[in-house]
CSV table of C-alpha atoms and ligand atoms in Angstrom, one decimal:
chain,number,residue,atom,x,y,z
A,790,MET,CA,182.6,46.0,138.3
A,791,LYS,CA,179.6,46.1,135.8
A,792,ARG,CA,177.9,43.4,137.9
A,793,LEU,CA,178.5,45.5,141.1
A,794,LEU,CA,176.9,48.5,139.5
A,795,HIS,CA,173.9,46.5,138.4
A,796,ALA,CA,173.5,45.1,141.9
A,797,THR,CA,173.6,48.6,143.4
A,798,ALA,CA,171.0,49.9,141.0
A,799,ALA,CA,168.8,46.9,141.6
A,800,MET,CA,169.1,47.4,145.4
A,801,ALA,CA,168.2,51.1,145.0
A,802,ALA,CA,165.2,50.2,143.0
A,803,LEU,CA,164.1,47.7,145.6
A,804,VAL,CA,164.2,50.1,148.5
A,805,GLY,CA,162.4,52.5,146.3
A,806,LEU,CA,162.7,56.2,145.9
A,807,ALA,CA,162.8,56.7,149.7
A,808,LEU,CA,166.6,57.1,149.4
A,809,SER,CA,166.4,59.9,146.9
A,810,PRO,CA,164.4,63.0,147.5
A,811,ALA,CA,161.0,62.9,145.9
A,812,GLN,CA,160.8,64.4,142.4
A,813,ALA,CA,158.8,67.6,142.0
A,814,LYS,CA,155.4,66.7,140.8
A,815,GLU,CA,152.3,68.3,139.4
A,816,MET,CA,149.5,66.1,140.9
A,817,LYS,CA,146.0,65.6,139.6
A,818,MET,CA,143.0,65.5,142.0
A,819,GLY,CA,139.6,64.3,140.7
A,820,LEU,CA,136.2,65.2,142.1
A,821,ILE,CA,132.6,64.7,140.9
A,822,THR,CA,131.3,67.9,142.6
A,823,PRO,CA,131.0,71.2,140.7
A,824,PRO,CA,133.3,74.2,141.4
A,825,PRO,CA,131.0,76.0,144.0
A,826,HIS,CA,130.6,72.8,146.1
A,827,ILE,CA,132.3,72.7,149.5
A,828,TRP,CA,134.3,69.6,148.5
A,829,THR,CA,135.8,71.4,145.5
A,830,LYS,CA,136.5,74.6,147.4
A,831,GLU,CA,138.4,72.7,150.1
A,832,ALA,CA,140.3,70.6,147.6
A,833,GLU,CA,141.4,73.9,146.0
A,834,ALA,CA,142.4,75.3,149.4
A,835,PHE,CA,144.4,72.2,150.1
A,836,ALA,CA,146.2,72.5,146.8
A,837,GLU,CA,147.2,76.1,147.5
A,838,GLU,CA,148.5,75.2,151.0
A,839,LEU,CA,150.4,72.2,149.7
A,840,LYS,CA,152.1,74.3,147.1
A,841,ALA,CA,153.1,76.9,149.8
A,842,ALA,CA,154.2,74.3,152.3
A,843,THR,CA,156.5,72.6,149.7
A,844,ASN,CA,157.8,75.9,148.3
A,845,GLY,CA,156.2,75.2,145.0
A,846,LYS,CA,157.7,71.7,144.6
A,847,HIS,CA,154.4,69.9,144.7
A,848,THR,CA,151.4,71.4,143.0
A,849,VAL,CA,147.9,69.9,142.7
A,850,VAL,CA,145.6,70.7,139.9
A,851,VAL,CA,142.0,70.1,141.0
A,852,TYR,CA,139.6,68.7,138.3
A,853,PRO,CA,136.0,69.1,139.4
A,854,SER,CA,132.7,68.0,137.8
A,855,ARG,CA,133.9,64.6,136.7
A,856,GLN,CA,136.4,66.1,134.3
A,857,LEU,CA,138.7,63.0,134.9
A,858,GLY,CA,135.7,60.7,134.6
A,859,ASN,CA,133.2,59.2,137.1
A,860,GLU,CA,134.4,58.0,140.4
A,861,ALA,CA,134.9,54.4,139.3
A,862,GLU,CA,137.1,55.7,136.5
A,863,VAL,CA,139.0,58.0,138.8
A,864,LEU,CA,139.7,55.2,141.2
A,865,GLN,CA,141.0,53.0,138.4
A,866,GLN,CA,143.3,55.8,137.3
A,867,MET,CA,144.5,56.2,140.8
A,868,GLN,CA,145.5,52.5,140.9
A,869,SER,CA,147.6,53.0,137.8
A,870,GLY,CA,149.1,56.3,139.1
A,871,ALA,CA,147.6,58.4,136.3
A,872,VAL,CA,145.5,60.3,138.9
A,873,ASP,CA,147.1,61.2,142.3
A,874,MET,CA,144.3,62.2,144.7
A,875,ALA,CA,140.6,62.5,145.1
A,876,PHE,CA,137.8,63.5,147.4
A,877,MET,CA,135.5,60.5,146.7
A,878,THR,CA,132.1,59.4,147.9
A,879,LEU,CA,132.2,56.4,150.2
A,880,ALA,CA,129.5,55.1,147.9
A,881,GLU,CA,132.2,54.3,145.3
A,882,ILE,CA,134.6,52.9,147.9
A,883,SER,CA,131.9,50.6,149.2
A,884,ASN,CA,131.3,49.3,145.7
A,885,ARG,CA,134.9,48.0,145.9
A,886,VAL,CA,135.1,47.2,149.6
A,887,PRO,CA,131.7,46.1,151.0
A,888,GLU,CA,132.9,46.4,154.6
A,889,PHE,CA,132.6,50.2,154.3
A,890,SER,CA,128.9,49.8,154.0
A,891,ALA,CA,128.8,49.7,157.8
A,892,LEU,CA,129.0,53.5,157.6
A,893,PHE,CA,125.8,53.5,155.6
A,894,THR,CA,123.8,51.7,158.4
A,895,PRO,CA,120.4,53.5,158.4
A,896,PHE,CA,120.0,55.7,161.4
A,897,LEU,CA,123.5,55.1,162.7
A,898,VAL,CA,123.5,58.8,163.7
A,899,LYS,CA,120.7,61.1,164.6
A,900,ASN,CA,121.8,64.1,162.6
A,901,ASN,CA,124.8,65.8,160.9
A,902,ALA,CA,126.4,66.9,164.1
A,903,GLU,CA,126.6,63.3,165.2
A,904,ALA,CA,127.9,62.3,161.8
A,905,VAL,CA,130.7,64.8,162.1
A,906,LYS,CA,131.7,63.6,165.5
A,907,LEU,CA,131.6,59.9,164.5
A,908,LEU,CA,133.6,60.5,161.3
A,909,LYS,CA,136.2,62.5,163.2
A,910,THR,CA,136.6,60.2,166.2
A,911,SER,CA,135.5,56.6,165.4
A,912,PRO,CA,138.4,54.1,165.8
A,913,THR,CA,136.3,51.6,163.8
A,914,ALA,CA,135.9,54.1,160.8
A,915,LYS,CA,139.7,54.7,161.1
A,916,ALA,CA,140.4,51.0,161.0
A,917,LEU,CA,138.4,50.7,157.8
A,918,LEU,CA,140.4,53.4,156.2
A,919,ASP,CA,143.6,51.5,157.1
A,920,THR,CA,142.5,48.6,154.9
A,921,LEU,CA,142.5,50.8,151.7
A,922,PRO,CA,146.1,50.4,150.7
A,923,SER,CA,145.9,46.6,150.6
A,924,LYS,CA,142.4,46.3,149.3
A,925,VAL,CA,142.3,49.1,146.7
A,926,GLY,CA,145.9,50.4,146.3
A,927,VAL,CA,145.1,53.9,147.7
A,928,VAL,CA,145.9,55.6,151.0
A,929,GLY,CA,142.9,56.9,153.0
A,930,LEU,CA,143.8,60.0,154.9
A,931,GLY,CA,140.5,60.9,156.5
A,932,TYR,CA,136.7,61.4,156.1
A,933,GLY,CA,134.6,64.3,154.9
A,934,MET,CA,130.9,64.1,154.1
A,935,ALA,CA,127.9,65.5,152.4
A,936,GLY,CA,124.8,66.1,154.5
A,937,VAL,CA,122.8,63.1,155.8
A,938,ARG,CA,120.3,61.7,153.3
A,939,GLN,CA,116.7,62.9,153.1
A,940,ILE,CA,114.0,62.2,150.5
A,941,VAL,CA,112.9,65.0,148.2
A,942,SER,CA,109.7,63.9,146.5
A,943,ALA,CA,107.7,65.2,143.6
A,944,VAL,CA,104.7,63.3,144.9
A,945,PRO,CA,103.2,64.0,148.4
A,946,ILE,CA,104.4,61.7,151.2
A,947,LYS,CA,102.4,61.1,154.3
A,948,SER,CA,103.5,57.6,155.2
A,949,ILE,CA,106.0,55.0,154.0
A,950,ALA,CA,103.2,53.4,151.9
A,951,ASP,CA,103.3,56.5,149.7
A,952,LEU,CA,106.8,55.5,148.6
A,953,LYS,CA,105.9,52.0,147.6
A,954,GLY,CA,106.5,51.3,143.9
A,955,ARG,CA,107.9,54.9,143.5
A,956,LYS,CA,111.1,55.4,141.5
A,957,ILE,CA,113.7,56.9,143.8
A,958,ARG,CA,116.9,58.2,142.5
A,959,VAL,CA,119.8,56.8,144.5
A,960,THR,CA,123.6,57.3,144.2
A,961,PRO,CA,124.8,53.9,142.8
A,962,PHE,CA,125.9,51.8,145.8
A,963,PRO,CA,124.4,48.5,147.2
A,964,ALA,CA,123.7,49.6,150.8
A,965,THR,CA,121.1,52.2,149.7
A,966,ARG,CA,119.8,50.0,146.8
A,967,ASP,CA,119.0,47.3,149.4
A,968,PHE,CA,117.4,49.7,151.9
A,969,ASN,CA,115.1,51.0,149.1
A,970,THR,CA,114.2,47.5,147.9
A,971,ILE,CA,113.2,46.6,151.5
A,972,LEU,CA,111.0,49.8,151.6
A,973,GLY,CA,109.3,48.6,148.4
A,974,THR,CA,110.5,51.5,146.2
A,975,ALA,CA,112.2,51.1,142.8
A,976,PRO,CA,115.7,52.4,143.4
A,977,THR,CA,117.0,54.1,140.3
A,978,PRO,CA,120.8,54.7,140.3
A,979,MET,CA,121.8,58.0,138.8
A,980,PRO,CA,124.8,60.3,139.0
A,981,LEU,CA,124.3,63.8,140.4
A,982,PRO,CA,124.4,65.8,137.1
A,983,ASP,CA,121.3,63.9,135.8
A,984,VAL,CA,119.2,64.3,138.9
A,985,TYR,CA,117.4,67.7,138.2
A,986,ASP,CA,116.1,66.7,134.7
A,987,ALA,CA,115.1,63.2,135.9
A,988,LEU,CA,113.0,64.7,138.7
A,989,SER,CA,111.5,67.4,136.5
A,990,ASN,CA,110.5,65.1,133.6
A,991,GLY,CA,109.1,62.3,135.8
A,992,GLN,CA,111.8,59.8,135.1
A,993,VAL,CA,111.9,59.5,138.9
A,994,ASP,CA,109.3,60.4,141.5
A,995,ALA,CA,111.7,61.2,144.3
A,996,ILE,CA,115.4,61.5,145.0
A,997,GLU,CA,117.8,60.7,147.9
A,998,MET,CA,119.6,64.0,148.6
A,999,ASP,CA,121.1,66.3,151.3
A,1000,LEU,CA,119.5,69.6,152.2
A,1001,GLU,CA,122.5,71.6,150.9
A,1002,LEU,CA,122.0,70.5,147.3
A,1003,THR,CA,118.2,70.4,147.7
A,1004,ILE,CA,118.4,74.2,148.1
A,1005,LYS,CA,121.5,75.1,146.0
A,1006,LEU,CA,120.5,73.0,143.0
A,1007,LYS,CA,116.9,73.9,143.4
A,1008,TYR,CA,115.5,70.4,143.7
A,1009,TRP,CA,113.0,71.8,146.2
A,1010,GLU,CA,111.2,73.7,143.4
A,1011,LEU,CA,110.2,70.3,141.9
A,1012,ALA,CA,109.1,68.8,145.2
A,1013,LYS,CA,105.8,68.5,147.1
A,1014,THR,CA,107.4,66.9,150.2
A,1015,VAL,CA,110.9,66.8,151.7
A,1016,LEU,CA,111.0,63.9,154.1
A,1017,VAL,CA,113.6,64.9,156.7
A,1018,SER,CA,114.5,61.6,158.5
A,1019,ASN,CA,118.4,61.7,158.4
A,1020,GLN,CA,118.1,58.2,157.2
A,1021,MET,CA,121.7,57.5,156.3
A,1022,MET,CA,125.1,59.3,156.5
A,1023,PHE,CA,126.9,60.1,153.3
A,1024,PRO,CA,130.6,60.1,154.0
A,1025,MET,CA,133.4,61.0,151.7
A,1026,VAL,CA,137.1,60.0,151.8
A,1027,GLY,CA,140.3,61.9,151.0
A,1028,ILE,CA,142.5,59.4,149.2
A,1029,VAL,CA,146.0,59.4,147.6
A,1030,SER,CA,147.2,56.9,145.0
A,1031,GLY,CA,149.5,54.3,146.5
A,1032,ARG,CA,152.0,54.9,143.7
A,1033,THR,CA,152.0,58.7,144.4
A,1034,TRP,CA,152.3,58.0,148.1
A,1035,ARG,CA,155.3,55.7,147.6
A,1036,ASP,CA,157.2,58.4,145.7
A,1037,LEU,CA,156.8,61.0,148.5
A,1038,SER,CA,159.4,61.4,151.3
A,1039,ALA,CA,158.3,60.8,154.9
A,1040,ASP,CA,158.2,64.6,155.5
A,1041,GLU,CA,156.1,65.1,152.4
A,1042,ARG,CA,153.7,62.4,153.4
A,1043,LYS,CA,153.3,64.1,156.8
A,1044,THR,CA,152.6,67.5,155.1
A,1045,VAL,CA,150.1,66.0,152.7
A,1046,SER,CA,148.3,64.1,155.5
A,1047,GLU,CA,148.1,67.1,157.8
A,1048,LEU,CA,146.9,69.5,155.2
A,1049,MET,CA,144.3,67.1,153.6
A,1050,ARG,CA,143.0,66.2,157.1
A,1051,LYS,CA,142.7,69.9,157.9
A,1052,HIS,CA,140.5,70.5,154.9
A,1053,LEU,CA,138.5,67.4,155.3
A,1054,ASP,CA,137.6,68.6,158.8
A,1055,VAL,CA,136.6,72.0,157.3
A,1056,VAL,CA,134.3,70.0,154.9
A,1057,LEU,CA,132.7,68.2,157.9
A,1058,ASP,CA,132.2,71.3,160.0
A,1059,LYS,CA,130.9,73.5,157.2
A,1060,THR,CA,128.6,70.9,155.9
A,1061,GLU,CA,127.0,70.6,159.3
A,1062,GLU,CA,126.7,74.4,159.6
A,1063,ILE,CA,125.2,74.8,156.1
A,1064,GLU,CA,122.7,71.9,156.6
A,1065,ARG,CA,121.6,73.3,159.9
A,1066,ALA,CA,120.9,76.7,158.4
A,1067,PHE,CA,119.1,75.3,155.4
A,1068,LEU,CA,116.4,73.4,157.3
A,1069,PRO,CA,114.5,76.5,158.4
A,1070,GLN,CA,115.0,78.0,155.0
A,1071,LEU,CA,113.3,75.0,153.4
A,1072,LYS,CA,110.4,75.2,155.8
A,1073,GLU,CA,109.7,78.7,154.5
A,1074,LYS,CA,109.3,77.6,150.9
A,1075,GLU,CA,105.7,78.0,149.7
A,1076,GLY,CA,103.9,74.9,148.5
A,1077,LEU,CA,106.5,72.6,150.1
A,1078,GLU,CA,105.8,70.3,153.0
A,1079,VAL,CA,108.8,69.5,155.2
A,1080,LEU,CA,107.9,66.3,157.0
A,1081,GLU,CA,110.2,65.6,159.9
A,1082,VAL,CA,110.1,61.9,161.0
A,1083,GLY,CA,112.1,59.4,163.0
A,1084,GLN,CA,113.2,55.9,162.5
A,1085,GLU,CA,109.7,54.5,163.4
A,1086,PHE,CA,108.4,55.9,160.2
A,1087,TYR,CA,110.3,53.1,158.4
A,1088,GLY,CA,108.8,50.2,160.3
A,1089,ASP,CA,111.2,47.2,160.5
A,1090,ALA,CA,113.2,48.2,157.4
A,1091,LEU,CA,116.4,48.7,159.5
A,1092,ALA,CA,116.3,45.2,161.0
A,1093,GLU,CA,115.8,43.8,157.5
A,1094,TRP,CA,118.7,45.8,156.2
A,1095,GLU,CA,121.0,44.6,159.0
A,1096,LYS,CA,120.1,41.0,158.3
A,1097,ILE,CA,121.5,41.4,154.8
A,1098,TRP,CA,124.5,43.6,155.7
A,1099,LEU,CA,125.9,42.3,159.0
A,1100,PRO,CA,127.7,39.4,157.3
A,1101,GLN,CA,129.2,41.7,154.7
A,1102,ALA,CA,129.9,44.7,157.0
A,1103,PRO,CA,130.9,43.2,160.4
A,1104,ALA,CA,131.9,46.7,161.8
A,1105,ILE,CA,128.2,47.6,162.2
A,1106,PRO,CA,127.9,46.7,165.9
A,1107,ALA,CA,131.1,48.5,166.9
A,1108,LEU,CA,130.0,51.6,165.0
A,1109,ARG,CA,126.6,51.5,166.7
A,1110,LYS,CA,128.3,51.3,170.1
A,1111,GLU,CA,130.5,54.3,169.2
A,1112,ALA,CA,127.6,56.3,167.8
A,1113,ALA,CA,125.5,55.6,170.9
A,1114,ALA,CA,128.3,57.0,173.1
A,1115,LEU,CA,128.6,60.3,171.2
B,1047,LIG,C1,125.0,62.5,145.3
B,1047,LIG,O1,125.3,61.6,144.5
B,1047,LIG,O2,123.9,62.6,145.8
B,1047,LIG,C2,126.1,63.4,145.9
B,1047,LIG,C3,127.4,63.2,145.5
B,1047,LIG,C4,128.4,64.0,146.0
B,1047,LIG,C5,128.1,65.0,146.9
B,1047,LIG,C6,126.8,65.2,147.3
B,1047,LIG,C7,125.8,64.3,146.8
């Protein structure tokens, strides 16, 4: 009898908690963005709606501003199940899974509107997300983004030669490091909270940034030129720890997916809207030149970048095809 009981318990453990209703849980969600940022606001809106949809059974506490650590640390905690969810830059994901760097192909899209369409509809981007459970131990539910990358420079820029040898702040990930190295700049990896001081005290000459934060965090005040080239997308992913996911019932997974996707879509749409409104505002700032350029400004840097990245990120041609058809 004892043996039979043991066997039954072992079987129940094997099939997991799917047989029993998921335990009520207070979940932790980590972000690096500060409270007023659109990613944080939509994470909080998602948490509220999840609580209502599960009649208070599942609650999510949102920790902004790296309170749970930097993104590498958050990802590690998600693998152990200590953190349940995150809105995380694709930069960090691409540090773990180089294939995602295909989404950082320079000039893959022309502007934020195209970035939104591609991230919402691309089967190739979706297929990359589907690799996250086996490669990282997290479930990718969808994409968000920050605005496409521009260069905000404390030294005037007229041509690409003006960037040579200049220290440029980049978010730490290899795709952008290589693009900058090809351009002859000195890429200087730095997390967001350090950027303002570094640009004001001359630790860096320029920064890679979106227009939203250029205005909201007042980087433009330190700049002589904003080079608006839309050089690279800056996607984000909504992810759930594989352990947390395993403990949710099928219905709860559906609810979490639908609500998170809804708020990721809001992030995409609002980011596009804000960035579109901010370009004319930036053009009105006194003493600031806004230089709008195309891919030709960068010479053959894109071809050089692809030579390095095509073997590591084989989805590049499929993404290019999808982007061209938008
Ligand atoms: C950045 O590192 O530049 C960044 C990170 C999150 C949101 C926007 C920008």
